[in-house]
């Protein structure tokens, strides 16, 4: 049971890290695009 729990926890942590990275990349690219749009308006 302990081994299964450890495996589940590690999988959860990995998923959280991947999700965090994807969310960060989406926000980063959105901000980049917004910056480009602002540049065009000027």
mmCIF file of C-alpha atoms in Angstrom:
data_model
loop_
_atom_site.group_PDB
_atom_site.id
_atom_site.type_symbol
_atom_site.label_atom_id
_atom_site.label_comp_id
_atom_site.label_asym_id
_atom_site.label_seq_id
_atom_site.Cartn_x
_atom_site.Cartn_y
_atom_site.Cartn_z
ATOM 1 C CA UNK A 1 0.000 0.000 0.000
ATOM 2 C CA UNK A 2 2.801 2.445 0.833
ATOM 3 C CA UNK A 3 4.437 1.927 -2.577
ATOM 4 C CA UNK A 4 1.123 2.532 -4.360
ATOM 5 C CA UNK A 5 0.573 5.729 -2.347
ATOM 6 C CA UNK A 6 4.065 6.998 -3.186
ATOM 7 C CA UNK A 7 3.516 6.256 -6.893
ATOM 8 C CA UNK A 8 0.153 8.068 -6.861
ATOM 9 C CA UNK A 9 1.664 11.098 -5.108
ATOM 10 C CA UNK A 10 4.560 11.295 -7.580
ATOM 11 C CA UNK A 11 2.146 11.044 -10.537
ATOM 12 C CA UNK A 12 0.013 13.816 -9.014
ATOM 13 C CA UNK A 13 3.056 16.052 -8.521
ATOM 14 C CA UNK A 14 4.220 15.439 -12.102
ATOM 15 C CA UNK A 15 0.740 16.278 -13.446
ATOM 16 C CA UNK A 16 0.647 19.468 -11.350
ATOM 17 C CA UNK A 17 4.076 20.503 -12.663
ATOM 18 C CA UNK A 18 3.044 19.863 -16.284
ATOM 19 C CA UNK A 19 -0.247 21.752 -15.782
ATOM 20 C CA UNK A 20 1.613 24.669 -14.178
ATOM 21 C CA UNK A 21 4.084 24.819 -17.063
ATOM 22 C CA UNK A 22 1.287 24.781 -19.672
ATOM 23 C CA UNK A 23 -0.641 27.513 -17.809
ATOM 24 C CA UNK A 24 2.536 29.617 -17.511
ATOM 25 C CA UNK A 25 3.316 29.227 -21.229
ATOM 26 C CA UNK A 26 -0.256 30.178 -22.227
ATOM 27 C CA UNK A 27 -0.138 33.312 -20.051
ATOM 28 C CA UNK A 28 3.350 34.188 -21.341
ATOM 29 C CA UNK A 29 2.339 33.887 -25.014
ATOM 30 C CA UNK A 30 -0.903 35.814 -24.389
ATOM 31 C CA UNK A 31 1.073 38.681 -22.838
ATOM 32 C CA UNK A 32 3.494 38.595 -25.798
ATOM 33 C CA UNK A 33 0.590 38.799 -28.280
ATOM 34 C CA UNK A 34 -0.996 41.667 -26.314
ATOM 35 C CA UNK A 35 2.318 43.525 -26.468
ATOM 36 C CA UNK A 36 2.443 43.062 -30.251
ATOM 37 C CA UNK A 37 -1.124 44.346 -30.651
ATOM 38 C CA UNK A 38 -0.329 47.428 -28.548
ATOM 39 C CA UNK A 39 2.745 48.075 -30.717
ATOM 40 C CA UNK A 40 0.637 47.978 -33.917
ATOM 41 C CA UNK A 41 -1.901 50.457 -32.517
ATOM 42 C CA UNK A 42 0.892 52.955 -31.783
#
